[in-house]
Coordinates of C-alpha atoms in Angstrom, one line a residue:
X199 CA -9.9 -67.7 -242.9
X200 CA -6.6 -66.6 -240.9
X201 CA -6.5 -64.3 -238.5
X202 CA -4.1 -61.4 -239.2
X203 CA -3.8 -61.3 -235.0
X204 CA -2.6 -64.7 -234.8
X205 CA 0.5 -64.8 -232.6
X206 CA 4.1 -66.1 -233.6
X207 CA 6.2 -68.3 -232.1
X208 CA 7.7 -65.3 -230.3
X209 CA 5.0 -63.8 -228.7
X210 CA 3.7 -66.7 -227.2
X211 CA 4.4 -67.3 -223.3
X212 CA 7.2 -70.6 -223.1
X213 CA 5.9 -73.2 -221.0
X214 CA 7.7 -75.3 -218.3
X215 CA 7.6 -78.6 -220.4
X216 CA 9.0 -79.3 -224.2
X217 CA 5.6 -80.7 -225.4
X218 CA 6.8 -81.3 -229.9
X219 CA 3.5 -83.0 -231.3
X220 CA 4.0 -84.7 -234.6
X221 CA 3.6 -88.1 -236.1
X222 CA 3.5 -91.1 -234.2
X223 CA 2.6 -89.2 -231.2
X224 CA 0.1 -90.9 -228.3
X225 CA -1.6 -89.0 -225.8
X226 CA -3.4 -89.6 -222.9
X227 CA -6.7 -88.2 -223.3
X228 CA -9.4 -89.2 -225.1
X229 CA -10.3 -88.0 -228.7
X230 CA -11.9 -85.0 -229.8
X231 CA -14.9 -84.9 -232.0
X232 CA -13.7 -84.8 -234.9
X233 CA -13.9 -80.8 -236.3
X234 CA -15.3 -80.3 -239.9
X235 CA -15.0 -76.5 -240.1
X236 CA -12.1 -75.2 -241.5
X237 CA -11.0 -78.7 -242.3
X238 CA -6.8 -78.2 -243.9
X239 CA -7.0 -79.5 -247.9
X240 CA -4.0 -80.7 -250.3
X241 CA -2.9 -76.9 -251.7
X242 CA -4.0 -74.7 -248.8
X243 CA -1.2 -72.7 -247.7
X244 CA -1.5 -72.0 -244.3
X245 CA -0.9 -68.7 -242.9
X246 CA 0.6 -67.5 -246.4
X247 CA 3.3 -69.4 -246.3
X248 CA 2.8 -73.0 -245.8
X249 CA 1.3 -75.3 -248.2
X250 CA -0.3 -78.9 -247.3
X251 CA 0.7 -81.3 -249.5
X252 CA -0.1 -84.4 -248.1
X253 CA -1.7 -85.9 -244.9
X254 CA 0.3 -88.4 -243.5
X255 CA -2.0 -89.7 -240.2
X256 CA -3.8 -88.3 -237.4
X257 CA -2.6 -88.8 -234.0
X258 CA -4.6 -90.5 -231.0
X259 CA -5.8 -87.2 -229.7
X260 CA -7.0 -85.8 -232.8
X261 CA -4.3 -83.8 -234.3
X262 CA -3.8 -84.5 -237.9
X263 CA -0.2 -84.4 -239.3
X264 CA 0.7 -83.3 -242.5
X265 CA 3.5 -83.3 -245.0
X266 CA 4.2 -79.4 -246.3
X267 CA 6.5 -77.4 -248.0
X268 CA 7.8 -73.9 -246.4
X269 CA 6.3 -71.3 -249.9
X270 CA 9.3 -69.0 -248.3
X271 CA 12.1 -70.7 -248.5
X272 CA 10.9 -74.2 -250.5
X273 CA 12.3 -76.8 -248.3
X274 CA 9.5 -79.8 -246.6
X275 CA 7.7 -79.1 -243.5
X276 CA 5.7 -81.1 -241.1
X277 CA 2.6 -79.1 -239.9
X278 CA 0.8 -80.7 -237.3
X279 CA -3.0 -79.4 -236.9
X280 CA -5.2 -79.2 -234.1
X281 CA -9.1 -78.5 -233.7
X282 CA -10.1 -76.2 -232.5
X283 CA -6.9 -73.6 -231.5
X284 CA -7.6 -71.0 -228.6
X285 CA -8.0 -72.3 -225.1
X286 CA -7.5 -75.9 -226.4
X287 CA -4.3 -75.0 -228.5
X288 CA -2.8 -73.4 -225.5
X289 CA -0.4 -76.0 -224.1
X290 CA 0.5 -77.2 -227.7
X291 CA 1.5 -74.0 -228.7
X292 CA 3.2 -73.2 -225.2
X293 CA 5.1 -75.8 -225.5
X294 CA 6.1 -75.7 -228.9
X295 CA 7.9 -72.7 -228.6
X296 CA 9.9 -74.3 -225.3
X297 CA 11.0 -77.0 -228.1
X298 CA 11.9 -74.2 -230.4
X299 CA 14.8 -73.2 -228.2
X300 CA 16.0 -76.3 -227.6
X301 CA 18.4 -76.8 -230.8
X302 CA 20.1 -80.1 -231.1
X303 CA 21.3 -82.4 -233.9
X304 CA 19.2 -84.8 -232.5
X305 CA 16.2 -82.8 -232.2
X306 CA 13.4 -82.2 -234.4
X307 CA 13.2 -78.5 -235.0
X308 CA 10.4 -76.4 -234.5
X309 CA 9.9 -73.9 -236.7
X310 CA 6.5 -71.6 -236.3
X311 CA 3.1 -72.0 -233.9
X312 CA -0.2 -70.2 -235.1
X313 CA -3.4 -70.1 -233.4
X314 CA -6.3 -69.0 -235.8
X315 CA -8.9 -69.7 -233.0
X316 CA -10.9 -72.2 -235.1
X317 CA -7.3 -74.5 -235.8
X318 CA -4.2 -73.8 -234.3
X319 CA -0.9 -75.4 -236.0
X320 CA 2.8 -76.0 -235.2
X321 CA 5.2 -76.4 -238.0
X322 CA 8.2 -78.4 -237.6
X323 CA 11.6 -80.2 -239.5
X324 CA 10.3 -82.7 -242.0
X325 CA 12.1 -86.0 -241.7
X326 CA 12.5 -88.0 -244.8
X327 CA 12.9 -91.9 -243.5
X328 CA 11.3 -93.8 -240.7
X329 CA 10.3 -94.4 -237.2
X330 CA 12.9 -97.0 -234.9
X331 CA 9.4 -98.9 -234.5
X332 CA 9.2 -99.3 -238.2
X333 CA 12.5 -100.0 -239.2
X334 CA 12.1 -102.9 -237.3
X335 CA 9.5 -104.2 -238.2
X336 CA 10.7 -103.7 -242.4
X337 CA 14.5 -105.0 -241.4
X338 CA 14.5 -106.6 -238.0
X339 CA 16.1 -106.0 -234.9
X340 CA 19.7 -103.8 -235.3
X341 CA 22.9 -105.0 -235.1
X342 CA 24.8 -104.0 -231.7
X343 CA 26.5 -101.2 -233.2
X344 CA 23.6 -99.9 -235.0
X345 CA 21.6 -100.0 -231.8
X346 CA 24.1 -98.2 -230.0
X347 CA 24.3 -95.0 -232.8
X348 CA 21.0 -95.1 -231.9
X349 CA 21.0 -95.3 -228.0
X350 CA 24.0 -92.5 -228.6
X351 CA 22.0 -90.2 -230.1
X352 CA 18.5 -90.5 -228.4
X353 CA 20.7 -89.7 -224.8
X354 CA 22.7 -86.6 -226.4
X355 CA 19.2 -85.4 -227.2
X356 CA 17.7 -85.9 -224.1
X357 CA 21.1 -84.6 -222.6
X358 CA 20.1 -80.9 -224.2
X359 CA 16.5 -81.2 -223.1
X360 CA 17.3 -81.4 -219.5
X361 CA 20.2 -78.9 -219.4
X362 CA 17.4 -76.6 -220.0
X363 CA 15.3 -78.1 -216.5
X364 CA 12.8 -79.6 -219.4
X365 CA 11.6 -83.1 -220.0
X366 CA 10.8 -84.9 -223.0
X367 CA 8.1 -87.6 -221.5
X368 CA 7.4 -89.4 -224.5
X369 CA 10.4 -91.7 -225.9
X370 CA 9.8 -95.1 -227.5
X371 CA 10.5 -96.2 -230.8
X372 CA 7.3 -94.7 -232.6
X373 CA 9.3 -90.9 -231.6
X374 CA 12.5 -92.4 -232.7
X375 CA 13.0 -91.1 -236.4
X376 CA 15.8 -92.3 -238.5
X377 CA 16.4 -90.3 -241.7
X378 CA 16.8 -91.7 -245.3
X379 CA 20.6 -90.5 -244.8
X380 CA 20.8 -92.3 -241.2
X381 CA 20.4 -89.3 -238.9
X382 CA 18.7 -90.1 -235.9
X383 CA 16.1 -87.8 -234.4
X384 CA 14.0 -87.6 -231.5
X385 CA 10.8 -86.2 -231.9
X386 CA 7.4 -85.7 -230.4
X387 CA 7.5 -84.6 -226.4
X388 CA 5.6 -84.4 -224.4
X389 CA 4.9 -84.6 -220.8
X390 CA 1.9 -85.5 -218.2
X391 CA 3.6 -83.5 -215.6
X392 CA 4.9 -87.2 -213.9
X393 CA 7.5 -87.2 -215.8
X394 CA 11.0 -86.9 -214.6
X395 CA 14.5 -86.7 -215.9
X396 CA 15.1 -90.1 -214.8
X397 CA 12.1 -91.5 -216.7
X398 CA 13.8 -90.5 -219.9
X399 CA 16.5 -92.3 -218.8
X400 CA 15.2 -95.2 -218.4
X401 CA 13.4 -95.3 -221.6
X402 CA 16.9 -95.0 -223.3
X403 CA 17.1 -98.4 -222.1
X404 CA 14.1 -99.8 -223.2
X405 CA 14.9 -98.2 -227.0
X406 CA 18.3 -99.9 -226.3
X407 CA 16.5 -103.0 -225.8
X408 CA 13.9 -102.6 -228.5
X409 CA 16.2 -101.9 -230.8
X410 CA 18.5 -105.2 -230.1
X411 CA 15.6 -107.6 -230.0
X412 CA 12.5 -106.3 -231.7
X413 CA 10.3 -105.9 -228.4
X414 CA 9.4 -103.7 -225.8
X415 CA 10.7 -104.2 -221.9
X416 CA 7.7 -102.2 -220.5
X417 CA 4.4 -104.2 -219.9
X418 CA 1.9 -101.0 -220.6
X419 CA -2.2 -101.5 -221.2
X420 CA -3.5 -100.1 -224.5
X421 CA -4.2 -96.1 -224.2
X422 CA -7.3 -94.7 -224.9
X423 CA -7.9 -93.0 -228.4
X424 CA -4.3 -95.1 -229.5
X425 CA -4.6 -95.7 -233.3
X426 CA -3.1 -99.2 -234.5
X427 CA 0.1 -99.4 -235.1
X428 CA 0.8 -95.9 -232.9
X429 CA 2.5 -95.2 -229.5
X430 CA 4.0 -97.8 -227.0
X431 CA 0.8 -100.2 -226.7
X432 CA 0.6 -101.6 -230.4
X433 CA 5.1 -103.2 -229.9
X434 CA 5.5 -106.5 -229.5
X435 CA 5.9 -107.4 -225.7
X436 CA 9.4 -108.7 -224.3
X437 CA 9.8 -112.4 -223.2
X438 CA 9.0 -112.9 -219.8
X439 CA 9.8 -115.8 -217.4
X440 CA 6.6 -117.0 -215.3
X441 CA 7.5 -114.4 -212.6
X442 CA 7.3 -111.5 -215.3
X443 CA 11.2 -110.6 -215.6
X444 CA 12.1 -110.1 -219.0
X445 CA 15.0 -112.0 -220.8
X446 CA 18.0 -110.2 -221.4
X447 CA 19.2 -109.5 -225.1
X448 CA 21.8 -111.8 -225.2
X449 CA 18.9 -114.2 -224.2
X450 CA 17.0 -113.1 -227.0
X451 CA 19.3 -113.8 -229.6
X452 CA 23.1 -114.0 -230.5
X453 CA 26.0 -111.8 -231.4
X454 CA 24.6 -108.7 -228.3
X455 CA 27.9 -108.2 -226.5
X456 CA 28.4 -108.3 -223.2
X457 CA 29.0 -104.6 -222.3
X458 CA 25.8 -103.7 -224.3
X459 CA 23.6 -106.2 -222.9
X460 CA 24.6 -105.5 -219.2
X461 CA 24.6 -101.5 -220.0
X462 CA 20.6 -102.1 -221.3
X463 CA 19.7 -104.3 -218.5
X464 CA 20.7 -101.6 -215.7
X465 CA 18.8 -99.0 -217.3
X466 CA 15.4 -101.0 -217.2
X467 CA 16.3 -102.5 -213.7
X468 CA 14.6 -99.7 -211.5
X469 CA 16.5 -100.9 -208.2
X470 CA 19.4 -99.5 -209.9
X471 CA 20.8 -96.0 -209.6
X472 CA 20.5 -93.9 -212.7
X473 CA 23.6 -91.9 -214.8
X474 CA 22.8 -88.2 -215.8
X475 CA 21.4 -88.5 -219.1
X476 CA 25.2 -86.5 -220.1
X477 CA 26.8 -89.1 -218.6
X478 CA 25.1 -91.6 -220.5
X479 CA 25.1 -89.8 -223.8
X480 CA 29.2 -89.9 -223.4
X481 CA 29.0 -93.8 -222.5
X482 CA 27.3 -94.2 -225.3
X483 CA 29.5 -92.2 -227.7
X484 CA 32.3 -94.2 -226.2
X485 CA 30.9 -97.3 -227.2
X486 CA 29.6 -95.8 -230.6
X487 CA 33.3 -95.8 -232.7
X488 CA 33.4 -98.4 -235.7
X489 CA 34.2 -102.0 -234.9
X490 CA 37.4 -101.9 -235.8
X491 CA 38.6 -99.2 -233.1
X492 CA 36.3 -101.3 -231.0
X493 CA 38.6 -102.7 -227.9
X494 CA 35.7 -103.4 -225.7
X495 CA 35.2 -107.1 -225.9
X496 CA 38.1 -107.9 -223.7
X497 CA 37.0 -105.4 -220.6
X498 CA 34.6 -107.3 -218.7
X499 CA 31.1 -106.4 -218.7
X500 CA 30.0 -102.5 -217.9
X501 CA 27.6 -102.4 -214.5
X502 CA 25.8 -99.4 -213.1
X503 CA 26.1 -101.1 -210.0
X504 CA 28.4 -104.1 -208.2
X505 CA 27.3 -107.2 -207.2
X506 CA 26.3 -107.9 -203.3
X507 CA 29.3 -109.9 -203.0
X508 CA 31.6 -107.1 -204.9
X509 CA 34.6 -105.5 -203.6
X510 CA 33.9 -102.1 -203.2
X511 CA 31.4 -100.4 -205.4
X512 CA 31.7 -98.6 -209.0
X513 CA 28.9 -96.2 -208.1
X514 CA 30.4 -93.0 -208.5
X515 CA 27.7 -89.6 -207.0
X516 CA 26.0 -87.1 -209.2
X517 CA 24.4 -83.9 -208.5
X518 CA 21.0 -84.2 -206.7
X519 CA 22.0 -86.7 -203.8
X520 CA 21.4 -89.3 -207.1
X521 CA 24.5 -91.6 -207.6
X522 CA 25.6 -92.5 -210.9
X523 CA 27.0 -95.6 -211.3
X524 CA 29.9 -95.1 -213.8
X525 CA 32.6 -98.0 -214.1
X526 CA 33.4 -96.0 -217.4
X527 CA 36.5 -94.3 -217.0
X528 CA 38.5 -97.3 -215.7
X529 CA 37.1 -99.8 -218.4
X530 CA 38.3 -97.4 -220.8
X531 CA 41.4 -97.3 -219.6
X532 CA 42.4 -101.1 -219.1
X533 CA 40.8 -101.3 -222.7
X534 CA 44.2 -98.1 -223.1
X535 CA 46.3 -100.5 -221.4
X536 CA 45.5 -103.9 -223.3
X537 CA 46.3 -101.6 -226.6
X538 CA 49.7 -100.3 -225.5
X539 CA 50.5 -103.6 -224.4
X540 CA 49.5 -105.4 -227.8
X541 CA 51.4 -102.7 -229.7
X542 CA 55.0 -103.3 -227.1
X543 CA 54.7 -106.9 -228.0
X544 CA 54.1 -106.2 -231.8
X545 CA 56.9 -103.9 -232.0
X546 CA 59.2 -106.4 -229.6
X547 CA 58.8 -109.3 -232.6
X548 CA 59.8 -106.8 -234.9
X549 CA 62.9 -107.3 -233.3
X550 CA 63.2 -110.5 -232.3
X551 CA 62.4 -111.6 -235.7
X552 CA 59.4 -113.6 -233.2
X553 CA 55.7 -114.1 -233.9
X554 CA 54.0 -113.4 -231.2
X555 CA 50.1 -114.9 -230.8
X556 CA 47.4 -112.6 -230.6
X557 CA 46.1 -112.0 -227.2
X558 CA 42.9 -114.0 -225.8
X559 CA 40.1 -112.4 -223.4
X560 CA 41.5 -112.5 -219.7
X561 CA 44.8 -113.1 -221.1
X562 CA 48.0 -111.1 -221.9
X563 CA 50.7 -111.9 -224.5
X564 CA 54.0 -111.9 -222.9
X565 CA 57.0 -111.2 -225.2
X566 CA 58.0 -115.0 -225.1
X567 CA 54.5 -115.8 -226.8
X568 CA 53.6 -117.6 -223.3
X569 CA 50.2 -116.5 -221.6
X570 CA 50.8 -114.4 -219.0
X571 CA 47.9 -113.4 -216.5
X572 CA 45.5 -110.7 -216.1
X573 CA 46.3 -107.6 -214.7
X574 CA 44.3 -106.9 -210.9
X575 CA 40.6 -106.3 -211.2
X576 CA 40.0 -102.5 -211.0
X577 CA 38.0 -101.7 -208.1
X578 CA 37.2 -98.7 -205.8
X579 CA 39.8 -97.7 -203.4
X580 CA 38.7 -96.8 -200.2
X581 CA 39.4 -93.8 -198.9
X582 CA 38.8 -92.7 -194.9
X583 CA 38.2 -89.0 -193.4
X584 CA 41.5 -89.2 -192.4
X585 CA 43.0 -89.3 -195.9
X586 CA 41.8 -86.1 -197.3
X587 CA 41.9 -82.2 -196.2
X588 CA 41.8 -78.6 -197.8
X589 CA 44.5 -77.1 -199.9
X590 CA 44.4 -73.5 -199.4
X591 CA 47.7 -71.5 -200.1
X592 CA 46.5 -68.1 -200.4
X593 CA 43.9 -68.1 -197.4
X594 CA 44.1 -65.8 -195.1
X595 CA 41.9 -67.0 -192.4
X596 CA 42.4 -70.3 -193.7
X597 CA 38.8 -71.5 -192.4
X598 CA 36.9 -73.3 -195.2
X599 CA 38.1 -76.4 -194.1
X600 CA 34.9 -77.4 -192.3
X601 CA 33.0 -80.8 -193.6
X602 CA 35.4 -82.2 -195.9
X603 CA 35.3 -85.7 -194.7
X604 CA 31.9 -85.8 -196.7
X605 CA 33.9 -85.9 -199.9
X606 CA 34.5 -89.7 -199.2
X607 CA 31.5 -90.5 -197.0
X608 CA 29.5 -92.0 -200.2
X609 CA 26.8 -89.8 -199.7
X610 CA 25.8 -87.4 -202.3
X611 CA 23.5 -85.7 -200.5
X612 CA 26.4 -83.2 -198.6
X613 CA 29.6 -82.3 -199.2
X614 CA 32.7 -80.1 -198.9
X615 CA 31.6 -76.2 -200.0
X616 CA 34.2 -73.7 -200.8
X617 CA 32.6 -69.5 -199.2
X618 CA 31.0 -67.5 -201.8
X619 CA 32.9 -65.1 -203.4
X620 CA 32.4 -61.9 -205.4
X621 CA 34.1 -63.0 -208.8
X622 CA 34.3 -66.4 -210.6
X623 CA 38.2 -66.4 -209.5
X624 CA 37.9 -66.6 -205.7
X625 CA 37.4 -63.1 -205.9
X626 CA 40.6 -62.4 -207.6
X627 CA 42.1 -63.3 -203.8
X628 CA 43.4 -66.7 -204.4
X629 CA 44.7 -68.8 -207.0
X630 CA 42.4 -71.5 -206.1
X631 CA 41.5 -73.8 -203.5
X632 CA 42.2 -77.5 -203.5
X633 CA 41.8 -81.2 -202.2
X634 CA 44.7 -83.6 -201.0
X635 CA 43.8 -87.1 -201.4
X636 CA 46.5 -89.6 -199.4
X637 CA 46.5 -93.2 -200.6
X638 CA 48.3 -94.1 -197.8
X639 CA 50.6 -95.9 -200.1
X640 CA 51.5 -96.0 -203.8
X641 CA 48.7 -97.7 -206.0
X642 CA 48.0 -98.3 -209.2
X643 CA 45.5 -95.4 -210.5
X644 CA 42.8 -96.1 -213.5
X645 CA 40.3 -93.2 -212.7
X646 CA 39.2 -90.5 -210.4
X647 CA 35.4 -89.4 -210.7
X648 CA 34.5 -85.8 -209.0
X649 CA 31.2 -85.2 -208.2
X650 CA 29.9 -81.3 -208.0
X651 CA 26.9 -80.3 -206.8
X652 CA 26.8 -78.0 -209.6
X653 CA 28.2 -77.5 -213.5
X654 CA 30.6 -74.5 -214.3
X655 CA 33.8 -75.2 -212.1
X656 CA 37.3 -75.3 -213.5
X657 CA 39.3 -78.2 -212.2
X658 CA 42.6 -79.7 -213.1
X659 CA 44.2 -83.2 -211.5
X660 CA 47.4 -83.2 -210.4
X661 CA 50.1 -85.9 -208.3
X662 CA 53.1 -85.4 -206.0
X663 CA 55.0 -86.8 -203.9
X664 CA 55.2 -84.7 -200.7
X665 CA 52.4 -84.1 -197.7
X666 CA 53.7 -80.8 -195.7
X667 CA 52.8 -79.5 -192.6
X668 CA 48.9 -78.3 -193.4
X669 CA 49.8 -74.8 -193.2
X670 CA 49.9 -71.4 -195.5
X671 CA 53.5 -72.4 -196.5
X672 CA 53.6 -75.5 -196.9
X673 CA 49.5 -75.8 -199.0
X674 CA 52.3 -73.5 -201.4
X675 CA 55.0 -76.0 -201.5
X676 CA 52.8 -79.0 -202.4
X677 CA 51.4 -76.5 -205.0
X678 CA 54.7 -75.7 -206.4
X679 CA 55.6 -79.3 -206.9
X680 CA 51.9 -80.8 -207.6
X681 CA 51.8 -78.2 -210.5
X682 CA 54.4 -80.4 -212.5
X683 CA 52.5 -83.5 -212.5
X684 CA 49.3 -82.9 -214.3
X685 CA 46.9 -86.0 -214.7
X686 CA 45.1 -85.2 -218.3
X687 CA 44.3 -81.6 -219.3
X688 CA 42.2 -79.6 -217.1
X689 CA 38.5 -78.9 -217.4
X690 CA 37.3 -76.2 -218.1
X691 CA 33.9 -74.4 -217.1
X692 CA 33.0 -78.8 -216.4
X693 CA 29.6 -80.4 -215.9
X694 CA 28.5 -81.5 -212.6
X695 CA 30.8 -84.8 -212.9
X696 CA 34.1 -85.0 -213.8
X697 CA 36.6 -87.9 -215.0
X698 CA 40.0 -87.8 -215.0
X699 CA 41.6 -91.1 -216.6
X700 CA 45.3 -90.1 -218.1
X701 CA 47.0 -91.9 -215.3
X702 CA 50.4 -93.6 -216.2
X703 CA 50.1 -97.2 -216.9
X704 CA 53.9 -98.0 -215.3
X705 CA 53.6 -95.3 -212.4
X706 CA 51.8 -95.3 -208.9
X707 CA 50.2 -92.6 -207.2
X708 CA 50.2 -92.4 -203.2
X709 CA 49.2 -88.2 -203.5
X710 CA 46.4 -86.8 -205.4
X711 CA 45.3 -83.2 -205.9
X712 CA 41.9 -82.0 -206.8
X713 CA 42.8 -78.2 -207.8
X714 CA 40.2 -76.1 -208.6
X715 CA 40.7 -72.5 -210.2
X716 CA 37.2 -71.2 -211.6
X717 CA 33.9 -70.8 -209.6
X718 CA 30.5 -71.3 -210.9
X719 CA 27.8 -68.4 -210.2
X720 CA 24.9 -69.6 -207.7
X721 CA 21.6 -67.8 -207.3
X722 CA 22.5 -66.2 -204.1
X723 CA 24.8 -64.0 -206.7
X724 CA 27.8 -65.4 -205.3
X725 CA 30.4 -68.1 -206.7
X726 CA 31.2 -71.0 -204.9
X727 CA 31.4 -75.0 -205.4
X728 CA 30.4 -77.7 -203.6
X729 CA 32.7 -81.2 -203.8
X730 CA 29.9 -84.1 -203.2
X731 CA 32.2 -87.0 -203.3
X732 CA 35.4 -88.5 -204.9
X733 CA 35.7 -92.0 -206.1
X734 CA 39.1 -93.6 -206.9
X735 CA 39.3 -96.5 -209.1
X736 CA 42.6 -98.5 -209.4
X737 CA 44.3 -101.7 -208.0

């Protein structure tokens, strides 16, 4: 019997984790005795509106999960039960209605949670097709690019789940759905209170991993109340040297590219520093184009982090004192280069009436057909104390100038901060404030990577050619002629790191400005941004 008190997914407090039960889902307590009163049957309709059609399984801590169809407005539902509600219920329900708010392609929706004291329900998106776990085990590890759709869309995902300070907790292959049409969905959250953002991260890579050879990177004991074939326990176990280290894909079997396999192998090596989950969801879109736009091959492989014996280091910092190791921007780019190359040499045989070869890997074509060699190796430029300082042409006590050195110290953890203002636009009493980056000589750009201790700034790039005196008039003059040599278009209202990659292929840079226009609101009620490093990448 329903209770006509039962609360909606309105009125119910939102909790601090996103906690979506459903199918597949493991838990880490033991199971409840099993609940005959009340017990759901094929054709009930469940708080006069949802009918049980069909139960699919029940999960490792009791919940049963059934296959519904929304009376209302007829389309398939997943209603996943639990025994009883009340007290017990709490948490589920709680957390259900965090999910609810977080809408994503890539996200189950959540649609209603009931608590009729003896049971207590959530209903939720129906997915027609299969979990990652069992596609794999029907068709076989994926093919690179399918893999990658996949990685692509698990981190967008988790990308929206921690803009909203949430976690997921719970992705591995049995949460990964992937639709009868090929959508892929990320479902079933849930969180012990360990979790962390970075913990979803890393499981991107061992779905990356799974999904590319068929087993599972993480070594994990069988958990209590886990049915066969459910949860993280019951996939097939990576291969492992005697010392425990698991093979790499490329190890595992042919055709993984280079790029892919290295990307997968940083994400599971926990000495490395992590990206921001939207930092990795825009990798991962990068690399998820069709192969015939692919220009990847040819770039060398992408690292989180350089070798000890490396020059320079492509870490670049993210917000939190983390550093995320990014190499993105200028792989993309030489890939931009390599393109515009191909398509001078194509068009130069057009008229020379000359066939020109196609180009190898570490090789360029030259118009003669002759192999010509490899532009520099992009690496970090470093950059001293002495080669930045603050461009402020509308200060009037022109003292936020204080601790800008940390911008290139390679720590994270401080930076340069701009005063707090009253309004967004420095308080409607400048036209921005800025950073002057000296190269001490002209160099071949590929990237610039900002790192804000915040999201919500406007920024734009520019170049010039000019370093006046460091005062009021001559911060305007550098303005006045920075302001027509935009790198890219500028961001606006950015995340906490920014890229800027439309550097000129044939040009060199010696000055670089960092000009930012828009603050972001802080909780002290004022605006104001804080600059926690900049990385240059060129040659």
């Amino acid at each position: 019997m329903h209770s006509s008190a039962a609360p909606s997914i309105d009125t119910i407090t939102e909790g601090g984790l996103v906690t979506q039960v459903g199918e597949g889902q493991e838990a880490e307590e033991s199971a409840p005795p099993v609940m005959t009163f009340g017990a759901p049957k094929v054709g009930e309709i469940l708080a006069e509106r949802y009918e049980l059609a069909e139960h699919i399984n029940d999960d490792s801590a009791g919940r049963q999960v059934w296959r519904g169809v929304d009376v209302v407005l007829r389309r398939p539902v997943a209603v996943v039960l639990r025994y009883p509600g009340g007290d017990s219920a709490t948490e589920m329900l709680q957390a259900a209605v965090a999910a609810s708010r977080v809408i994503h392609p890539n996200l189950v929706g959540v649609y209603d949670a009931i608590d009729e004291s003896e049971r207590a329900y959530v209903v939720r998106e129906w997915i027609d097709g299969r979990s990652l776990r069992e596609v794999v085990a029907v068709e076989g590890a994926l093919d690179p690019a399918r893999a990658t759709a996949v990685g692509h869309a698990v981190a967008g995902a988790l990308a929206a789940v921690h803009a909203t300070g949430m976690v997921h907790g719970n992705v591995h292959p049995g949460t990964v759905m992937i639709s009868d049409e090929g959508r892929v969905v990320l479902a079933d959250a849930r969180s012990d209170g360990a979790d962390t953002p970075e913990t979803d991260i890393r499981a991107v890579g061992g779905v990356l991993y799974f999904a590319l050879t068929g087993h599972w990177p993480h070594a994990e004991a069988p958990m209590l109340g886990a049915t066969a074939g459910q949860g993280r326990a019951a996939l097939s176990d990576a291969v492992r040297d005697a010392s425990g280290a698991i093979a790499a894909p490329r190890q595992v079997r042919a055709g993984v590219p280079a790029y892919l396999d290295d990307l997968t192998m940083d994400l599971l090596d926990g000495q490395l520093p992590l990206p921001s989950s939207d930092v990795l969801a825009a990798e991962l879109g990068r690399l998820d184009v069709p192969a015939e736009e692919q220009y990847l091959d040819n770039t060398g492989p992408l690292r989180f982090a350089a070798a000890p014996d490396d020059e320079g280091s492509p870490l670049v910092p993210a917000v939190g004192g983390r550093k995320v190791a990014i190499g993105i921007a200028g792989l993309l780019t030489v890939a931009l280069v390599g393109l515009l190359i191909g398509i001078s040499v194509l068009r130069g045989g057009d008229d020379d009436q000359q066939q020109v070869p196609a180009a190898q890997p570490g090789v360029t074509a030259s118009p003669t057909g002759a192999a010509a060699p490899a532009a520099g190796a992009v690496k970090k430029i470093e950059i001293g104390p002495d080669q930045v300082r603050v461009i402020d042409p509308d200060g009037k006590k022109r003292d936020e100038f204080g601790g800008i050195e940390k911008v290139v110290d390679g720590n994270t953890d401080e930076g340069w901060d701009t005063d707090g203002y009253t309004r967004a636009n420095f308080g409607n009493l400048k036209r921005g404030m800025g950073i002057l980056i000296d190269l001490k000589e002209p160099r071949t750009v590929k990237s610039v990577t900002v790192a804000l201790n915040t999201s919500g700034a406007s920024a734009q790039l520019m170049a010039g050619s000019i370093n006046p005196p460091p005062t009021s008039a001559g911060d305007k003059q550098l303005l006045t002629e920075f302001s027509k040599n935009p790198i890219g278009e500028p961001y606006e209202k950015a995340g906490s790191t920014i890229v800027f990659d439309a550097f000129q292929v044939d040009q060199k840079y010696q000055y670089l400005l960092l000009w930012i226009t828009e603050l972001p609101a802080v909780d002290s009620g004022k605006y104001k941004i804080g600059v926690q490093e900049i990385t240059v990448q060129g040659q």
